[in-house]
Structures are given as structure tokens and as C-alpha cells.
């Protein structure tokens, strides 16, 4: 899932300053699950915006809504009526949803309410870790199911580096050294010998280096009328 | 969400009903009135009771409360004192009921007998829009409640108060009017009554066909009770023996004890466990001094000079045969004698159907009960209905009321040619027993004791023994309720399968069923509300509208005229679980009276953090959260959640540039004590001193 964190309220306030009618729009998938862009956060942000305006003696109307996914044209079509009188929309979807909204409703200012941060998951309630860098060339089959591209600070493929100390990364003591974990996992699986195979330099053109990336499923593409 | 913005039609989510409701013959909304008491909403609780139950004060005292037998609290500690809570409402509140009809039908209905069945039928027919007249042979209402139930269990004011309510609906009662003597079927028809409901009960005591039953000193149970209940005295000797093991036998024994003989004993066929009455009644009889002779059968009554001297008994082999039919067998040669100069027969009641003379068309059983169509309570004669004990042969007060209520609908359907149904009687599955592994998570809470009159005082009079709950005890007892069947539910259309509810529930109730992508909350939900607040998709809500999580109460505060212009205004969100820990101190202080408004919630885990912000948005200058200290709270995990949510909201308030002192949290042992008032007073003063308040 895509993980996003809430933007500081001051930044949001600044973006929306001067607008008289604002819609806070949530998204019902990834950002709901990571507790930053769902219905509950819509309510919390809306009441903050109203309260802030009240404290400063400003008049702002804030409406609240949410869609199943903001990254689908059909779903955001339903929002059309809701936001028709709005000056601005604060989308608390990931960056994809914000862009879909901006593209579909070019006459309304669309602002992001969250910072889209990474692809990951809740390793425990309330704690989300990055687990995938979207490199476009997955090697998890050789690393015991642990991704060094996203979980090693240096994205090393033949790690660990000299900064691995007591199983922790030198960048942060909170971060486990993934190569230490990979070693342990392969040991458990009696596959340590595979570590002796040198992994050649990765083709990074399948990843972030080559954006914007695109995927076409020929068999599903509908011919335009 | 745009597609389905709210949890749609919550009532439909109740697929399992609380066992207490299903166990009740009239399907009294036990859970919901208990929950209202727990929230201090007594008037609404009384109305809810009264809308279903025409005799709440009486029922709260003498009902055999099958609801408590089925209460799911039995599996954790002890059942909720549902009946005593109803009595608390009946004794202390008298809200007008909301349910009235605008329909007025021309037909008049005659009801024979002002007992539970007749009163219930009249009550419900009046609510449906009919003019009803009850014809009662006695000079007072209540039927067997008045004739048979001793005043120390049921003061007559309780019956009178209940009946006054029924009369307010327009029901007329003609006393001293005996059916078959003063009025007949024909005379009623001539007077224009369109339907007649017979609810005359069983007025005769069943006789014992053994040698000596005609001796002087043998009394009939119901006649004895009626005599004592109406005159305050009875003709008994010094050594009284009651024969029978049911509720009437216990009433006879305890009534006899109050007439101060030397000895009162009870002999019955049944063993102690088989006795057909509640443990409580047996225990009270024994406690007051009655001697029990279990598993003995009467062989003959012995006497001298025409007067009773004792009962010869046989030891009982078994009471019920292998087919579980009543078929007692005795050990031969096991005779022994219980000495007595008075024997009271309390082995059941029988009907007096002499009023049926000239109405041979009405079919009756060999046992002397009236035969009715079980679906519409119609006798074999068109337009004549019957219900209650005279149909059942034997029944409880609530079973009698249930018959009256069902007959009322049947009469209406016949007269109007309709087929209305009372949905409360629809078949529904009960919430299953608590899963054993979850019992450990549920806090055990001491059942409130019923205060009773001391033993040395009670035997010298017929005053009520059970004194009734005081307000604090009633609320604390109600707060033990687990709200079965009305807890949280997940709207499948909104759930995103984030697992938050699964992970945070202190009772480990929400689950993702195999093959499902959404959470499911079963009947073990304890209604703590944590998942309702924390669900990021707002997919979880309570099944009944009773629980508003503080939202409506907060909005209501800001509708009050009296808060206009008040500065500073403090909103105090408080946990109702510690609201009755000590006697209320009246907030006479002017500062508190004008500056503090309180929003009580049954467990602060139900309060969304955004509601604290909402209070500021609506115009509060300060928010004070007072949660339960230590382990006072019904929901032990709430403290942790209150702390983390307050921390979160404090950060948001900081982001808005608000003084952090405007949101305060305290953990207190009582919500009404000096401590809370001092905290509130201090907060008012502190906020007054802040430079700017908006």
C-alpha cells in the first residue's frame, strides 16, 4: 500500500488561505488504512480548519467528503456535485489521487493534504515501514524475501556495508540492517551459500530513474470510439 | 463516503436479539431500559418500560424475571438485577408515554377482570384507539395481584399507580361488578360492546382429595391470602403447615409468619431443587423462619374432635416420571406425621366458570380452562376472547400480560379486518453465550444488593420487605449491563479491511472471517466504542441509536439560551461510570453553574478526539476531560486511550496556536465530588486570566 503522512497544519492553512469554501476530500483505500486520509481524518482536518478560521475571525465554509479511490475517474466523478461551489479542494489522497482530481477538475484549485511517502505496510498497529522502492526488477527471490533496495539505506545488492553494527544500520539505530536480516533468514533456510554469488550492478532504468513509467495491458485496452 | 455516507439503517444490523428480551413473555426492552438507566436517562427509561409494560411498578416486584435467568452476565459473575431496576423506574418516575394513537374507532370492548391479562388487553386496545371498559368483581383493581400477592411483596400503591396510568389512556373500570351476576354476555352485547375479553384468572384453590380435607383448620391458600390481604388478619392457629412448593405456598408461609403463630412449616412433594418457584422466594421464607419439609407427600390429614392436628406424609420416590410428567410415587411404609393445627392448601389454583351458564357454546377443557384459538385468542363463540390464567391454567404475571397484549392485537385485526403484527414477538436468534476465552477480559462487577427491612422488624407488619434501589445503586447496577446484541457493527460497504478494530479491541471481538475482506464484530462486543472512534473509514457504528458517543449531548449544550455570552465556557466531558460513586454535591456555586456544562458518556473511549475540537469550534473556551481513576471504570483500557487521544489533540491545538491549558485531562474517583468541582473552578479561573479568549 501507499503510505502518506499528514502535512503540518500550518502548511495546509497557508495553502488554503483566502479560499471561502473548501472541501476536505478523503480517499477510501491506502491512505485510509494508514490513518492519514480516511473519513476520520477528513473530520479532524475539517474541524481544525473551521476552528482556525474562527480563532482568526475568518469566514470559511468547510465541507467533508470522501471517495472510494481518488485514482479512478469514475469514482471522482461522483464528487463533481459536491465540490461544484468550492473554491478549493484539500485532497488527502496520495499524490496520485491529487493529480487525478486536478486533471478532472481543472477549474478548481486542488491542494495536497498529505505527503505521499513510501510503499510499505503497518508492521504493527500505528507503525508503518517502507517495504518496496518500486525498482521495477524484483530480486526478493534471492534475498530471503527481504528487500535491500528499499530497506538498505544504500540500496546495496551485495551487502552489508561496514556500517552494520549489532544488527542495526549506521544511519539510524532504530533501523535494522536488512543485510543482517537477510543473512539470518538465508541461514535459517540453509541457503547461506547463495550469498557467495555476486549480484551484478542492477539495471536501474526500470525504476525511479526512468519516470514517468507506464504499463500497457494490450489485451485490456479498449479502443477509443 | 459519497456512495454511502452513513452507516445505513443501523436497526437492520441487529440480527441477534439480547437473551433478556427474548426470555420475557411480553418482550420487554430490558437491555435498552437498563442502558438508559446506566446513562442517567431515567425518564426515557421509564417511558420505554411503560410503552411495553402496563404494570411496571408491580412487575418490577413480583415478576419471576426469566430475563435474569437468561442474562449473559451469568457467565461472568451474576445477572443484572433487571426486575429491580424496573421497579426503581416504576417507583420514582412517571413520564407520560409518547405512544398514543390518533385513531379513534367506534367499537367498544368489554374486558372481564382487572388482573394482569385484562389490564394489559385494555391498555393496548386503548392505545390502538378503542374505548374499553373493565368489569371487576372486586372493589379495587389488580385481580390476583391484589387478592393473592401479599402486601409485603407488592404494596397496593404500586398496583394503584400502574392502574392510574392505564385509566389515563381512557380505560374505564367498573368495580363491584361480577360477571354472571351483575352482567352477562347478553347484557354486554345489548349495551353495544363489540368484543368481550375474558381475563378472570383462577380464583379457586385446588382441593386435596385425601382423608381429613374437610376438617376444621384446613384453609384454601388463595382465600387465606385474600383474607389477610384485605383485612390484615387471618384465622390460623399456633402451628401452621402449608402444603405446596410454589410461589403461592411461599406467600402463604410468609403471610402466616406475620400473624405470629409459634411455627410455620411448608411441606411439598418436590425436592428443594425441584420446587416450582424462585430461589429468592424460598430463601426469604426460610430466612423469616419457615421450616421446609421437602420430598414428602400428603397421605391424610389427621384430626381430633373435627379439628386438624397434623398431616400424615409419605416419603416421595419421584415427582416426575420418565416422560417428565407429573406422576408422584411414594415409598410404602414411610409414614410420618407433621403436627399442625392449621393446614393451608397451596397446591395450585382452579377456575370458577360459573359465569359461563347459558353460554354453553364456549368450549372449556376438563381442567376447567377456556379453550381459545392460540393465534387469535378467540373462544369458540364469535366475538368472545379469553386470555391469562383462565386459559393457561397456570401462569406468571408477565405471561398473563402477554396474553392480554396479544389478544388486543387479535381483537383489533378482527374488528378492522387487518393483519398487523407486533414485531417484538418475531422469532429472532439470541446472542450466543459469551465465548469462554473472552470471559477473562470482561471486568467482574459486584451485583448491587437489594436493601431489605431487618428481620426483627418485618414479621410484625405487612410492610414491604424489599426497600428498592436508591439512585446510585440503580445506576451502578445498570452499568454492569453488557449491552448484548446492541454493540458495534461493521458496515461492509465502508470497511477497508485495515484491521484496526481487530488489533485494538480489548475484548478481542472483531475478526476477519476466512474468505472475507471486511471485519465482523460478534455478539460479545462490550460497547466500549474504541473501534468506532479509531476506524479510519468510519465504517463502525453502534447498532442502536441509543449511543451517540457524546455528539448529540455536546450539540444540545450549544442550543441552550443560558450559555449565550458566557465567558469562559468550559465543556466537561466525563465518564459516567464514575458518576455515581458518591452522593451528588449540588453545584450551587454560581461560577460553576454558569460557566461549566457537562457532557457525560458511558466510557470516554467512545469519544472521538475531533469532538473535543468540535467543542472549541462551537464556542467553548476550555475543554476539561474527567476520566475514571484507577480501575473504577467498567472499561479498564479507556485510560490509556484517553491519554493518547488528549496528547494527539493537544498537538493539534498547538498547531492552531491555542493555549495548551485550554484542554485539560484529570483522572478522578468521582464525577460529582468536591474534587471535580474544584478542578472545574480552577480551570474557569485560569482561563479567565488568559490574555485572549475567543
JSON list of N, CA and C in Angstrom, two decimals, chain B residues 515-537:
[
{"chain": "B", "resi": 515, "resn": "UNK", "atom": "N", "xyz": [-11.94, -15.84, 4.18]},
{"chain": "B", "resi": 515, "resn": "UNK", "atom": "CA", "xyz": [-12.55, -15.56, 2.88]},
{"chain": "B", "resi": 515, "resn": "UNK", "atom": "C", "xyz": [-13.14, -14.17, 2.78]},
{"chain": "B", "resi": 516, "resn": "UNK", "atom": "N", "xyz": [-13.29, -13.46, 3.93]},
{"chain": "B", "resi": 516, "resn": "UNK", "atom": "CA", "xyz": [-13.84, -12.11, 3.91]},
{"chain": "B", "resi": 516, "resn": "UNK", "atom": "C", "xyz": [-12.72, -11.08, 3.85]},
{"chain": "B", "resi": 517, "resn": "UNK", "atom": "N", "xyz": [-13.07, -9.91, 3.35]},
{"chain": "B", "resi": 517, "resn": "UNK", "atom": "CA", "xyz": [-12.07, -8.83, 3.32]},
{"chain": "B", "resi": 517, "resn": "UNK", "atom": "C", "xyz": [-12.45, -7.74, 4.32]},
{"chain": "B", "resi": 518, "resn": "UNK", "atom": "N", "xyz": [-13.58, -7.93, 5.00]},
{"chain": "B", "resi": 518, "resn": "UNK", "atom": "CA", "xyz": [-14.03, -6.92, 5.96]},
{"chain": "B", "resi": 518, "resn": "UNK", "atom": "C", "xyz": [-14.17, -7.54, 7.34]},
{"chain": "B", "resi": 519, "resn": "UNK", "atom": "N", "xyz": [-14.12, -6.69, 8.35]},
{"chain": "B", "resi": 519, "resn": "UNK", "atom": "CA", "xyz": [-14.17, -7.19, 9.73]},
{"chain": "B", "resi": 519, "resn": "UNK", "atom": "C", "xyz": [-15.61, -7.55, 10.13]},
{"chain": "B", "resi": 520, "resn": "UNK", "atom": "N", "xyz": [-15.71, -8.42, 11.12]},
{"chain": "B", "resi": 520, "resn": "UNK", "atom": "CA", "xyz": [-17.01, -8.81, 11.64]},
{"chain": "B", "resi": 520, "resn": "UNK", "atom": "C", "xyz": [-16.95, -8.74, 13.17]},
{"chain": "B", "resi": 521, "resn": "UNK", "atom": "N", "xyz": [-17.96, -8.12, 13.75]},
{"chain": "B", "resi": 521, "resn": "UNK", "atom": "CA", "xyz": [-17.99, -7.98, 15.20]},
{"chain": "B", "resi": 521, "resn": "UNK", "atom": "C", "xyz": [-19.17, -8.81, 15.72]},
{"chain": "B", "resi": 522, "resn": "UNK", "atom": "N", "xyz": [-18.89, -9.79, 16.56]},
{"chain": "B", "resi": 522, "resn": "UNK", "atom": "CA", "xyz": [-19.98, -10.67, 17.01]},
{"chain": "B", "resi": 522, "resn": "UNK", "atom": "C", "xyz": [-20.64, -10.15, 18.29]},
{"chain": "B", "resi": 523, "resn": "UNK", "atom": "N", "xyz": [-21.54, -10.95, 18.81]},
{"chain": "B", "resi": 523, "resn": "UNK", "atom": "CA", "xyz": [-22.38, -10.53, 19.93]},
{"chain": "B", "resi": 523, "resn": "UNK", "atom": "C", "xyz": [-21.64, -10.32, 21.24]},
{"chain": "B", "resi": 524, "resn": "UNK", "atom": "N", "xyz": [-20.37, -10.67, 21.31]},
{"chain": "B", "resi": 524, "resn": "UNK", "atom": "CA", "xyz": [-19.61, -10.46, 22.53]},
{"chain": "B", "resi": 524, "resn": "UNK", "atom": "C", "xyz": [-19.10, -9.02, 22.67]},
{"chain": "B", "resi": 525, "resn": "UNK", "atom": "N", "xyz": [-19.39, -8.18, 21.68]},
{"chain": "B", "resi": 525, "resn": "UNK", "atom": "CA", "xyz": [-18.98, -6.77, 21.77]},
{"chain": "B", "resi": 525, "resn": "UNK", "atom": "C", "xyz": [-19.47, -6.18, 23.08]},
{"chain": "B", "resi": 526, "resn": "UNK", "atom": "N", "xyz": [-18.60, -5.48, 23.78]},
{"chain": "B", "resi": 526, "resn": "UNK", "atom": "CA", "xyz": [-18.93, -4.91, 25.08]},
{"chain": "B", "resi": 526, "resn": "UNK", "atom": "C", "xyz": [-19.31, -3.43, 24.98]},
{"chain": "B", "resi": 527, "resn": "UNK", "atom": "N", "xyz": [-19.34, -2.89, 23.77]},
{"chain": "B", "resi": 527, "resn": "UNK", "atom": "CA", "xyz": [-19.75, -1.50, 23.54]},
{"chain": "B", "resi": 527, "resn": "UNK", "atom": "C", "xyz": [-18.79, -0.48, 24.15]},
{"chain": "B", "resi": 528, "resn": "UNK", "atom": "N", "xyz": [-17.50, -0.76, 24.11]},
{"chain": "B", "resi": 528, "resn": "UNK", "atom": "CA", "xyz": [-16.55, 0.23, 24.65]},
{"chain": "B", "resi": 528, "resn": "UNK", "atom": "C", "xyz": [-16.37, 1.37, 23.66]},
{"chain": "B", "resi": 529, "resn": "UNK", "atom": "N", "xyz": [-16.61, 1.11, 22.39]},
{"chain": "B", "resi": 529, "resn": "UNK", "atom": "CA", "xyz": [-16.57, 2.18, 21.39]},
{"chain": "B", "resi": 529, "resn": "UNK", "atom": "C", "xyz": [-15.21, 2.54, 20.85]},
{"chain": "B", "resi": 530, "resn": "UNK", "atom": "N", "xyz": [-14.16, 1.87, 21.31]},
{"chain": "B", "resi": 530, "resn": "UNK", "atom": "CA", "xyz": [-12.81, 2.22, 20.83]},
{"chain": "B", "resi": 530, "resn": "UNK", "atom": "C", "xyz": [-12.72, 2.06, 19.31]},
{"chain": "B", "resi": 531, "resn": "UNK", "atom": "N", "xyz": [-13.27, 0.96, 18.80]},
{"chain": "B", "resi": 531, "resn": "UNK", "atom": "CA", "xyz": [-13.17, 0.72, 17.36]},
{"chain": "B", "resi": 531, "resn": "UNK", "atom": "C", "xyz": [-14.00, 1.72, 16.57]},
{"chain": "B", "resi": 532, "resn": "UNK", "atom": "N", "xyz": [-15.13, 2.14, 17.17]},
{"chain": "B", "resi": 532, "resn": "UNK", "atom": "CA", "xyz": [-15.99, 3.11, 16.47]},
{"chain": "B", "resi": 532, "resn": "UNK", "atom": "C", "xyz": [-15.19, 4.39, 16.23]},
{"chain": "B", "resi": 533, "resn": "UNK", "atom": "N", "xyz": [-14.44, 4.80, 17.24]},
{"chain": "B", "resi": 533, "resn": "UNK", "atom": "CA", "xyz": [-13.67, 6.04, 17.13]},
{"chain": "B", "resi": 533, "resn": "UNK", "atom": "C", "xyz": [-12.45, 5.86, 16.24]},
{"chain": "B", "resi": 534, "resn": "UNK", "atom": "N", "xyz": [-11.77, 4.74, 16.40]},
{"chain": "B", "resi": 534, "resn": "UNK", "atom": "CA", "xyz": [-10.48, 4.58, 15.71]},
{"chain": "B", "resi": 534, "resn": "UNK", "atom": "C", "xyz": [-10.61, 4.12, 14.27]},
{"chain": "B", "resi": 535, "resn": "UNK", "atom": "N", "xyz": [-11.75, 3.60, 13.86]},
{"chain": "B", "resi": 535, "resn": "UNK", "atom": "CA", "xyz": [-11.89, 3.13, 12.47]},
{"chain": "B", "resi": 535, "resn": "UNK", "atom": "C", "xyz": [-11.62, 4.29, 11.53]},
{"chain": "B", "resi": 536, "resn": "UNK", "atom": "N", "xyz": [-10.61, 4.21, 10.68]},
{"chain": "B", "resi": 536, "resn": "UNK", "atom": "CA", "xyz": [-10.28, 5.35, 9.83]},
{"chain": "B", "resi": 536, "resn": "UNK", "atom": "C", "xyz": [-11.31, 5.58, 8.73]},
{"chain": "B", "resi": 537, "resn": "UNK", "atom": "N", "xyz": [-12.13, 4.56, 8.47]},
{"chain": "B", "resi": 537, "resn": "UNK", "atom": "CA", "xyz": [-13.11, 4.68, 7.39]},
{"chain": "B", "resi": 537, "resn": "UNK", "atom": "C", "xyz": [-14.50, 5.01, 7.94]}
]
